[in-house]
Each structure stands twice: as C-alpha cells, then as structure tokens.
Amino acid sequence: MNKPVAISFHVPPKMWSEFQESMLKSRMFNEEVIGFFFCQRHQVSKRKIRYIPKTWVVPSSDCYEHQSATGLILKQPFHSYLLENYLQPGLDVVHIHTHAGRGMPDFSYIDDRYESEYAQFISSGFPQKPRLISGVFDEDFQSCQFRMWDRKGRKFEKVKFCNSLFEVATNEDEMNNPDLMFARQKIFGEANQRLLNELKVALIGCGGIGSIFAELLGRLGVKNWVLIDPDKLETLNLNRMPGATQEMVEQRWHKVYYVKHLIKRIYSEGSCVKTIPTSIESELAKQEIATCDLIVVATDNHLSRKIAQELALEYMRPLVCLGTHIDMKQDHTPRMYCRVTVPPVGGGWCLMCGNIISLQRAALESAPSEIHQMAAGAGYIEGVNDPAVFWLNSICASTGVGVIHGMVSGFLNVDSGIDWVYEFPSSDWRKTNTEYLRSDDCFFCC
C-alpha cells in the first residue's frame, strides 16, 4: 500500500505575524474573517509537496457583502480582482477563514459545499489549473485545520500548517526522550532542538569555511546533510580545515568525505550524510539540493554561488552565502573581511541583483578553458588564489551558524534578507540596508 502524499503549507514567521494581525484587525467583534495566500508549489519528492506563499491579501470590511459570526460573503468586484491579479500568474490559492469560539475548529457543511464548488471552478477556469487549500482557525488564531481539494472538488487531503520555513518533527519518542548531548541548549526550547535534529542542509563547498561551518552546525544538532564539492584535500588546505591531516592529503581524500568524517565523529549513529564529489552544476547535485530544507554556499567562485541562488529561488529554499576576503593596503597593513548574506526566500533581492556576486566573473568561470586563459592574460582574472586564515574563516562560519540558529528558533528575522560584513582589524560589523538591494526588474528573482 502506497503511503499518502505529505502536503505542507509553510509561511515565514514575519509574514504570518503580519497576516494574523491584519485578520484580527479586520473585525470589530467576533465576526468571521477571511484571508488569502497565493503560493508556489514545490514537489520535493514523489511523496512530498510544499507550498510557499509569494504574497497575501486580507480584505477590508468594505470588501464584504455580508459578514457576521455565522458566515461571510465577499463582494464580486473584489473577488474578480483576486482572480485577475493572483490566479492568472499560475499560483495556487490558500483560503483561511475563522470560526467563532475557541478550541479546535471544524469545517462546516457550508464550508464543504462552497470549497468543493470553488475548487472545481478555479481548476476549470484557468489554464494552469490552480489548486485550492483551505484552512479554518478559531477566533484567537490558536487552533486550526487545513486541507487541499482535488481539481474536481470531490475529495480532499490533509495539509500540515507550519508557521516556519522549516518543519518540526512530531515523533513522540523523540519528544519524550531528548538527547542528553543538547541538555545545555534547552533554553531555546525542545521544539527548536527537534527542528535542528530534523533539518536537512545542503552544503556547497567543503573547504576552509564549509568544513568549520559543518563542524559548528553539526554540534548544534544538525544531523542530515548533503555535501557537494568536486575538490580533493591538498597540503595548502591544512592551515584552515579542522582535523584534516597530511595522511588524508596523501590518500587523496575528497573534501566531501573529509567533512562527512567530521560529522560522523560527532554522531556515531543517527546521522545521514550524502556525499557528492562533483560540482553544483551536476544534475545529481541539483536533485539532492531540491530535497533539502536549507542551502548553504561556502565556495570561492562566483559561478557556484550564482547556481546556488538560482536553485534557492527555484525550490523556494532559504540560502545562506558565506565568504571571506583578505587584501593589503598601500601601507602594507592587511584588511580582512567576512560576509554573511541571506537573501529573502522567493525573491525581492538576490545575490545577483544585489551585486553580491559578479555575473561577469561567473560567466568567465563557466567559459571554455581557452577563453578563461585569454581573460586571465588580459587581467580579468587574478592568477593567485585568495589568501585565507583559519580564524577569519571561523568568524564567518560561526556567524553563519548563529544566523541559522536564529532563523530556526525565531529570534532573528530574515524575511527581508540580511547582508552582514565584518571588517578586521577595526572590528566593525556593517549591516547593509537591504532596501537598497531590492530590485523590481531583476532577471533572476522578479
């Protein structure tokens, strides 16, 4: 017997807070209210589907023809506006309405009839055949149920609602038997620890930054990994890769196997680490990234970061970009930087439109070797690898892990994205005003 398809609806915390506040403000007493999310569908696997909202709408009181504690009807012009502006682009719709009272709400007979007809109407009236997900909350927005209708409006399947981009495990054994290893992390909550334990991370780049990052995030509780890097260990890597040895270099270890070794030292059992010793451009790498909850890119080239950003946009996944840079001023004193960037999920601004990576460099890196040599000869490409030291990589990696911990725990809001730069020896943290990174005409994210 085939397992049912697992369907989940994920709303970023800030978006959900704003939606919830708008819903509660749109009533005077305990009238029912309705709101809409318009979502992009992502098929994670044959048995798993995620819905991520691109935008939301909550009608004001003048958009209702009728609104009371027992039901509501929207005015036809407002409904036509929703159809024309949001369903035409091919997004699926989530209807969320409230019922009076507290506790777990049930869908009413009227809900069943209306939603069945509406699911059939939108699938037959639009070429993209959008699906209908419906949700009902109690009047305090504390309890809810969600379901998704088939296109004929005859059957529905249960949908899991997540007020997060990530999914918390609900295995009772795990809930009742917390790992003693994480006892000193209880301050962040047991649900947060379960989420970290279940989080699946794609790490692109297992070198000086990526290896430290994996060690730190692994010890925070992350056990599920996809590691992607085509390179092998070299002697010049040993100054900045924890636990790497000359023996590993002589045995020609791939970096992905070395980082897997780091994670397996933390978890002798219970971890799942997939190693892909190829570039991110391979189809296998892209397929595995699609199954992950989070994408982290810690490479030293622009092409891999460009591809990682494109995949994050395609799969509606959070992306964390890590990098460092060292150069010398004219007085021969060093300037050292590390940068942690998290673009907003689904667009608004990205690594390309924010000029955080160079599309010219990315194009040259993907060019045939003859063109690459010509560009290097003309001075477009530096011939020496970027300098790197362990401690600067550690600042970058640990800050990245802190950002992810904040994203998972909810104490750091990244809905609008972040771009942080640390400069040493002045010890300055610079936080980019991301409003200046937003673009209305980016080829990639708009």
Coordinates of C-alpha atoms in Angstrom, one line a residue:
M1 CA 0.0 0.0 0.0
N2 CA 1.4 3.4 -1.0
K3 CA 2.0 6.0 1.7
P4 CA -0.2 9.1 1.3
V5 CA 1.4 12.2 -0.1
A6 CA 2.7 14.5 2.6
I7 CA 1.5 18.1 1.9
S8 CA 2.7 21.1 3.9
F9 CA 2.0 24.8 3.9
H10 CA 4.9 26.9 5.1
V11 CA 4.6 30.6 6.0
P12 CA 7.6 32.6 7.1
P13 CA 7.2 33.9 10.7
K14 CA 7.1 37.6 9.9
M15 CA 4.7 37.1 7.0
W16 CA 2.4 35.0 9.3
S17 CA 2.6 37.6 12.1
E18 CA 1.6 40.4 9.7
F19 CA -1.2 38.3 8.1
Q20 CA -2.6 37.3 11.5
E21 CA -2.6 40.9 12.8
S22 CA -4.4 42.1 9.7
M23 CA -7.0 39.4 10.0
L24 CA -7.7 40.2 13.7
K25 CA -7.9 43.9 12.8
S26 CA -10.5 43.3 10.1
R27 CA -13.3 42.6 12.5
M28 CA -15.0 44.5 15.3
F29 CA -16.3 41.7 17.5
N30 CA -16.2 38.0 16.6
E31 CA -17.3 38.1 13.0
E32 CA -15.8 35.6 10.7
V33 CA -12.9 36.9 8.6
I34 CA -11.1 35.5 5.5
G35 CA -7.7 36.0 4.1
F36 CA -5.8 34.6 1.1
F37 CA -2.3 33.4 0.4
F38 CA -1.1 32.8 -3.1
C39 CA 1.5 30.1 -3.3
Q40 CA 4.2 28.5 -5.3
R41 CA 4.1 24.7 -5.3
H42 CA 7.3 22.7 -4.9
Q43 CA 7.3 18.9 -5.5
V44 CA 10.1 17.8 -3.1
S45 CA 9.7 14.2 -4.0
K46 CA 7.0 11.7 -5.2
R47 CA 5.5 11.6 -1.8
K48 CA 6.1 15.2 -0.5
I49 CA 4.8 18.6 -1.6
R50 CA 5.5 22.0 -0.1
Y51 CA 3.5 25.2 -0.6
I52 CA 5.3 28.5 0.0
P53 CA 3.4 31.8 -0.3
K54 CA 4.5 34.6 -2.6
T55 CA 2.0 37.1 -1.3
W56 CA -1.1 37.5 0.8
V57 CA -4.3 39.6 0.8
V58 CA -6.7 40.3 3.7
P59 CA -9.9 42.1 2.5
S60 CA -11.1 45.2 4.4
S61 CA -14.6 45.5 5.8
D62 CA -15.9 47.2 2.7
C63 CA -15.0 44.2 0.6
Y64 CA -17.7 42.1 2.2
E65 CA -21.2 41.8 1.1
H66 CA -22.1 40.0 4.3
Q67 CA -20.0 39.5 7.4
S68 CA -21.2 38.0 10.7
A69 CA -20.3 35.4 13.4
T70 CA -22.1 32.7 11.3
G71 CA -20.7 33.4 7.9
L72 CA -19.4 35.8 5.2
I73 CA -19.7 36.7 1.5
L74 CA -17.2 38.7 -0.5
K75 CA -18.3 41.3 -3.0
Q76 CA -18.0 40.1 -6.6
P77 CA -15.7 43.0 -7.8
F78 CA -13.2 42.2 -5.0
H79 CA -13.3 38.5 -5.8
S80 CA -12.7 39.3 -9.5
Y81 CA -9.7 41.4 -8.6
L82 CA -8.2 38.5 -6.7
L83 CA -8.7 36.1 -9.7
E84 CA -7.3 38.5 -12.2
N85 CA -4.2 39.6 -10.2
Y86 CA -3.2 36.4 -8.4
L87 CA -4.6 33.3 -10.1
Q88 CA -3.7 34.3 -13.6
P89 CA 0.1 34.1 -13.0
G90 CA -0.4 30.4 -12.1
L91 CA -0.2 30.5 -8.3
D92 CA -2.3 28.2 -6.1
V93 CA -4.6 29.7 -3.5
V94 CA -5.0 29.2 0.2
H95 CA -8.3 30.4 1.8
I96 CA -8.0 30.9 5.5
H97 CA -11.2 31.9 7.5
T98 CA -12.2 31.9 11.1
H99 CA -15.0 30.4 13.1
A100 CA -16.4 31.9 16.3
G101 CA -15.3 30.2 19.5
R102 CA -12.1 28.8 20.9
G103 CA -10.6 25.4 20.6
M104 CA -10.1 23.1 17.6
P105 CA -12.5 24.3 14.8
D106 CA -14.3 22.1 12.3
F107 CA -15.1 22.8 8.7
S108 CA -18.9 23.3 8.4
Y109 CA -21.3 21.9 5.9
I110 CA -21.3 25.3 4.2
D111 CA -17.5 25.3 4.0
D112 CA -17.6 21.8 2.4
R113 CA -20.1 22.8 -0.3
Y114 CA -18.6 26.2 -1.1
E115 CA -15.0 25.0 -1.2
S116 CA -15.9 22.0 -3.3
E117 CA -17.6 24.2 -5.9
Y118 CA -14.7 26.7 -5.8
A119 CA -12.0 24.1 -6.3
Q120 CA -13.8 22.9 -9.4
F121 CA -14.3 26.4 -10.6
I122 CA -10.7 27.6 -10.4
S123 CA -9.3 24.4 -11.9
S124 CA -11.6 24.6 -14.9
G125 CA -11.4 28.4 -15.3
F126 CA -7.7 28.9 -15.5
P127 CA -5.2 27.2 -17.9
Q128 CA -2.7 26.5 -15.1
K129 CA -5.5 24.6 -13.1
P130 CA -4.7 26.1 -9.7
R131 CA -5.4 24.0 -6.6
L132 CA -7.4 25.2 -3.5
I133 CA -6.1 24.8 0.0
S134 CA -8.4 25.8 2.7
G135 CA -7.8 26.5 6.4
V136 CA -10.0 27.2 9.4
F137 CA -8.9 28.8 12.7
D138 CA -10.7 29.5 15.9
E139 CA -11.3 33.2 16.7
D140 CA -8.0 33.6 18.6
F141 CA -5.9 32.0 15.8
Q142 CA -4.6 29.3 18.2
S143 CA -6.0 26.1 16.6
C144 CA -6.5 25.2 13.0
Q145 CA -7.1 22.6 10.4
F146 CA -6.0 22.6 6.7
R147 CA -7.0 20.6 3.7
M148 CA -6.4 20.6 -0.1
W149 CA -9.1 19.8 -2.6
D150 CA -8.7 17.8 -5.8
R151 CA -9.5 19.6 -9.0
K152 CA -12.9 18.0 -9.3
G153 CA -13.9 19.3 -5.9
R154 CA -14.8 15.8 -4.7
K155 CA -12.1 14.8 -2.3
F156 CA -9.5 16.5 -0.1
E157 CA -6.3 15.6 1.7
K158 CA -5.0 16.8 5.0
V159 CA -2.4 19.6 4.9
K160 CA 0.2 20.3 7.6
F161 CA 0.5 24.0 8.5
C162 CA 3.9 25.3 9.6
N163 CA 4.5 28.8 10.8
S164 CA 8.1 28.4 9.6
L165 CA 10.1 27.7 6.5
F166 CA 11.2 24.5 8.3
E167 CA 9.2 21.5 9.6
V168 CA 9.3 20.3 13.2
A169 CA 9.4 16.6 13.8
T170 CA 6.4 15.2 15.8
N171 CA 7.7 11.8 16.6
E172 CA 6.6 11.2 20.2
D173 CA 9.6 9.1 21.1
E174 CA 11.9 11.9 20.1
M175 CA 9.8 14.4 22.1
N176 CA 9.8 12.3 25.2
N177 CA 13.5 11.3 25.1
P178 CA 15.6 14.4 24.4
D179 CA 19.2 13.8 23.7
L180 CA 21.4 14.5 26.7
M181 CA 24.1 15.9 24.4
F182 CA 21.9 19.0 23.9
A183 CA 20.9 19.5 27.6
R184 CA 22.6 22.9 27.7
Q185 CA 20.6 24.1 24.7
K186 CA 17.3 23.6 26.5
I187 CA 17.0 27.4 26.9
F188 CA 16.0 27.6 23.2
G189 CA 13.2 25.0 23.7
E190 CA 12.8 21.4 22.9
A191 CA 10.8 22.1 19.7
N192 CA 13.7 24.1 18.4
Q193 CA 16.1 21.2 19.1
R194 CA 13.9 18.7 17.3
L195 CA 13.8 21.1 14.3
L196 CA 17.6 21.3 14.3
N197 CA 17.8 17.5 14.6
E198 CA 15.5 17.1 11.6
L199 CA 16.9 19.9 9.4
K200 CA 18.4 18.8 6.2
V201 CA 21.2 21.1 4.9
A202 CA 22.8 21.2 1.5
L203 CA 26.4 22.5 1.9
I204 CA 28.1 23.6 -1.3
G205 CA 31.8 24.0 -0.7
C206 CA 33.5 21.8 1.9
G207 CA 36.8 23.8 2.2
G208 CA 38.1 26.3 4.7
I209 CA 34.7 27.9 5.6
G210 CA 32.4 25.0 4.8
S211 CA 34.3 22.5 7.0
I212 CA 34.3 24.8 10.0
F213 CA 30.6 25.6 9.4
A214 CA 29.7 21.8 9.2
E215 CA 31.5 21.1 12.5
L216 CA 29.8 24.0 14.3
L217 CA 26.3 23.4 12.9
G218 CA 26.7 19.7 13.5
R219 CA 27.4 20.2 17.2
L220 CA 24.3 22.4 17.4
G221 CA 22.3 19.4 16.4
V222 CA 22.1 19.1 12.6
K223 CA 22.5 15.5 11.5
N224 CA 21.2 15.4 8.0
W225 CA 23.5 16.7 5.2
V226 CA 24.1 16.8 1.5
L227 CA 27.8 17.7 0.9
I228 CA 28.8 19.0 -2.6
D229 CA 32.4 19.7 -3.6
P230 CA 34.5 18.3 -6.5
D231 CA 37.9 19.0 -4.9
K232 CA 40.3 16.9 -3.0
L233 CA 42.4 17.8 0.0
E234 CA 45.7 19.5 -0.6
T235 CA 48.5 20.4 1.7
L236 CA 47.8 24.1 1.4
N237 CA 44.3 23.4 2.9
L238 CA 45.7 22.1 6.2
N239 CA 46.1 25.6 7.7
R240 CA 42.3 26.1 7.9
M241 CA 40.5 22.8 8.0
P242 CA 39.9 21.3 11.4
G243 CA 41.0 17.7 11.8
A244 CA 42.5 17.4 8.3
T245 CA 45.8 15.6 8.2
Q246 CA 48.7 15.2 5.8
E247 CA 47.8 11.5 5.6
M248 CA 44.3 12.4 4.2
V249 CA 46.1 14.6 1.6
E250 CA 48.4 11.7 0.6
Q251 CA 45.4 9.4 0.4
R252 CA 43.7 11.9 -1.9
W253 CA 40.5 12.3 0.2
H254 CA 37.7 14.3 -1.4
K255 CA 36.7 17.2 0.7
V256 CA 33.1 15.9 1.0
Y257 CA 34.4 12.6 2.5
Y258 CA 36.6 14.6 5.0
V259 CA 33.6 16.7 6.1
K260 CA 31.5 13.6 6.4
H261 CA 34.2 12.2 8.6
L262 CA 33.9 15.4 10.8
I263 CA 30.1 14.9 11.2
K264 CA 30.4 11.2 11.9
R265 CA 32.9 11.9 14.7
I266 CA 30.0 13.8 16.3
Y267 CA 27.3 11.3 15.6
S268 CA 28.5 7.7 15.5
E269 CA 24.9 6.8 14.7
G270 CA 21.7 8.6 13.8
S271 CA 23.1 10.9 11.2
C272 CA 22.6 10.9 7.4
V273 CA 25.3 12.4 5.3
K274 CA 25.2 12.2 1.5
T275 CA 28.4 13.0 -0.4
I276 CA 28.5 14.3 -3.9
P277 CA 32.1 14.8 -5.1
T278 CA 31.1 16.8 -8.2
S279 CA 30.3 20.5 -8.9
I280 CA 26.9 22.0 -8.2
E281 CA 26.3 22.0 -11.9
S282 CA 25.7 18.2 -12.0
E283 CA 22.1 17.0 -12.2
L284 CA 22.7 14.7 -9.2
A285 CA 23.7 17.7 -7.1
K286 CA 20.7 19.7 -8.1
Q287 CA 18.3 16.8 -7.4
E288 CA 19.7 16.3 -3.9
I289 CA 19.6 20.1 -3.2
A290 CA 15.9 20.0 -4.1
T291 CA 15.2 17.7 -1.1
C292 CA 17.0 19.9 1.4
D293 CA 15.4 22.5 3.8
L294 CA 18.3 24.9 3.6
I295 CA 21.1 25.7 1.1
V296 CA 24.5 27.0 2.3
V297 CA 27.1 28.0 -0.2
A298 CA 30.7 28.4 1.0
T299 CA 32.6 28.3 -2.2
D300 CA 35.4 30.6 -3.6
N301 CA 33.9 31.2 -7.0
H302 CA 31.0 33.2 -8.4
L303 CA 29.5 30.6 -10.7
S304 CA 28.7 28.1 -7.9
R305 CA 27.1 30.9 -5.9
K306 CA 25.0 32.0 -8.9
I307 CA 23.8 28.5 -9.4
A308 CA 23.0 28.1 -5.7
Q309 CA 21.0 31.3 -5.8
E310 CA 19.0 30.1 -8.8
L311 CA 18.3 26.8 -7.1
A312 CA 17.2 28.6 -3.9
L313 CA 14.8 30.7 -6.0
E314 CA 13.5 27.7 -7.9
Y315 CA 12.9 25.5 -4.9
M316 CA 11.8 28.3 -2.5
R317 CA 14.6 27.5 0.0
P318 CA 16.5 29.8 2.4
L319 CA 20.0 30.4 1.1
V320 CA 23.0 31.4 3.3
C321 CA 26.0 32.6 1.5
L322 CA 29.4 32.7 3.3
G323 CA 32.7 34.3 2.2
T324 CA 35.9 36.0 3.3
H325 CA 38.4 38.3 1.7
I326 CA 41.9 39.5 2.6
D327 CA 44.0 42.2 0.8
M328 CA 46.8 44.6 1.6
K329 CA 46.5 48.4 1.8
Q330 CA 49.2 50.6 0.4
D331 CA 50.9 50.8 3.7
H332 CA 51.2 47.0 3.7
T333 CA 48.7 46.6 6.6
P334 CA 46.0 43.9 6.0
R335 CA 42.3 44.4 5.5
M336 CA 40.2 41.3 6.3
Y337 CA 36.5 40.8 5.7
C338 CA 33.9 38.1 6.2
R339 CA 30.5 38.3 4.8
V340 CA 27.2 36.5 5.6
T341 CA 24.3 37.1 3.3
V342 CA 20.8 35.6 3.4
P343 CA 18.6 36.8 0.5
P344 CA 14.8 36.7 1.1
V345 CA 13.1 33.5 0.2
G346 CA 11.4 33.7 -3.2
G347 CA 12.9 37.0 -4.4
G348 CA 12.8 40.7 -3.7
W349 CA 16.6 40.8 -4.0
C350 CA 19.2 38.2 -4.6
L351 CA 22.9 37.7 -4.8
M352 CA 22.9 38.8 -8.5
C353 CA 20.8 41.9 -8.4
G354 CA 22.4 43.0 -5.1
N355 CA 25.9 42.9 -6.8
I356 CA 27.0 40.5 -4.1
I357 CA 28.4 38.2 -6.8
S358 CA 29.8 39.2 -10.2
L359 CA 27.9 37.8 -13.1
Q360 CA 30.9 38.7 -15.3
R361 CA 33.2 36.5 -13.1
A362 CA 30.6 33.8 -13.1
A363 CA 30.4 33.8 -16.9
L364 CA 34.2 33.7 -17.2
E365 CA 34.3 30.8 -14.7
S366 CA 31.9 28.8 -16.8
A367 CA 33.7 29.6 -20.1
P368 CA 35.9 27.1 -22.0
S369 CA 39.5 26.9 -20.9
E370 CA 40.7 28.8 -23.9
I371 CA 38.6 31.8 -23.1
H372 CA 39.4 31.5 -19.5
Q373 CA 43.1 31.7 -20.3
M374 CA 42.6 34.7 -22.6
A375 CA 40.7 36.5 -19.8
A376 CA 43.4 35.7 -17.3
G377 CA 46.1 37.1 -19.7
A378 CA 44.1 40.3 -20.1
G379 CA 43.9 40.8 -16.4
Y380 CA 40.3 39.9 -15.9
I381 CA 41.0 37.0 -13.6
E382 CA 43.6 37.0 -10.8
G383 CA 46.1 34.3 -11.1
V384 CA 46.6 33.7 -7.3
N385 CA 44.1 32.0 -5.1
D386 CA 42.6 34.3 -2.4
P387 CA 44.5 34.3 0.8
A388 CA 42.8 32.6 3.8
V389 CA 43.3 32.0 7.5
F390 CA 41.6 29.7 9.9
W391 CA 40.4 32.4 12.4
L392 CA 38.8 34.6 9.8
N393 CA 37.0 31.6 8.3
S394 CA 35.9 30.7 11.8
I395 CA 34.3 34.1 12.4
C396 CA 32.4 33.8 9.1
A397 CA 31.3 30.2 9.7
S398 CA 30.3 30.7 13.3
T399 CA 28.3 33.8 12.3
G400 CA 26.5 31.8 9.6
V401 CA 25.7 29.1 12.2
G402 CA 24.4 31.8 14.6
V403 CA 22.1 33.2 11.8
I404 CA 20.7 29.7 11.1
H405 CA 20.1 29.1 14.8
G406 CA 18.2 32.4 14.8
M407 CA 16.2 31.5 11.8
V408 CA 15.2 28.2 13.2
S409 CA 14.5 29.5 16.7
G410 CA 12.7 32.6 15.5
F411 CA 14.9 35.1 17.4
L412 CA 16.3 36.5 14.2
N413 CA 14.1 37.8 11.4
V414 CA 15.4 37.3 7.9
D415 CA 12.2 37.6 6.0
S416 CA 13.6 40.7 4.2
G417 CA 17.1 39.2 4.0
I418 CA 20.3 40.2 5.7
D419 CA 23.8 41.2 4.5
W420 CA 26.4 41.5 7.2
V421 CA 30.1 42.3 6.7
Y422 CA 32.7 42.1 9.4
E423 CA 36.0 44.1 9.0
F424 CA 39.2 43.4 10.9
P425 CA 41.3 44.9 12.5
S426 CA 38.8 47.7 13.0
S427 CA 36.4 45.1 14.4
D428 CA 33.4 46.7 12.7
W429 CA 30.2 44.9 11.8
R430 CA 28.4 46.6 8.9
K431 CA 24.8 45.7 8.2
T432 CA 23.6 46.6 4.7
N433 CA 20.2 48.3 4.5
T434 CA 18.6 45.7 2.3
E435 CA 16.0 48.2 1.0
Y436 CA 18.8 49.4 -1.3
L437 CA 19.3 45.8 -2.6
R438 CA 15.7 45.4 -3.7
S439 CA 15.1 45.4 -7.4
D440 CA 11.8 45.4 -9.4
D441 CA 13.4 44.2 -12.7
C442 CA 15.9 41.5 -11.7
F443 CA 16.1 38.8 -14.4
F444 CA 16.5 36.1 -11.7
C445 CA 14.3 37.0 -8.7
C446 CA 11.5 39.2 -10.1

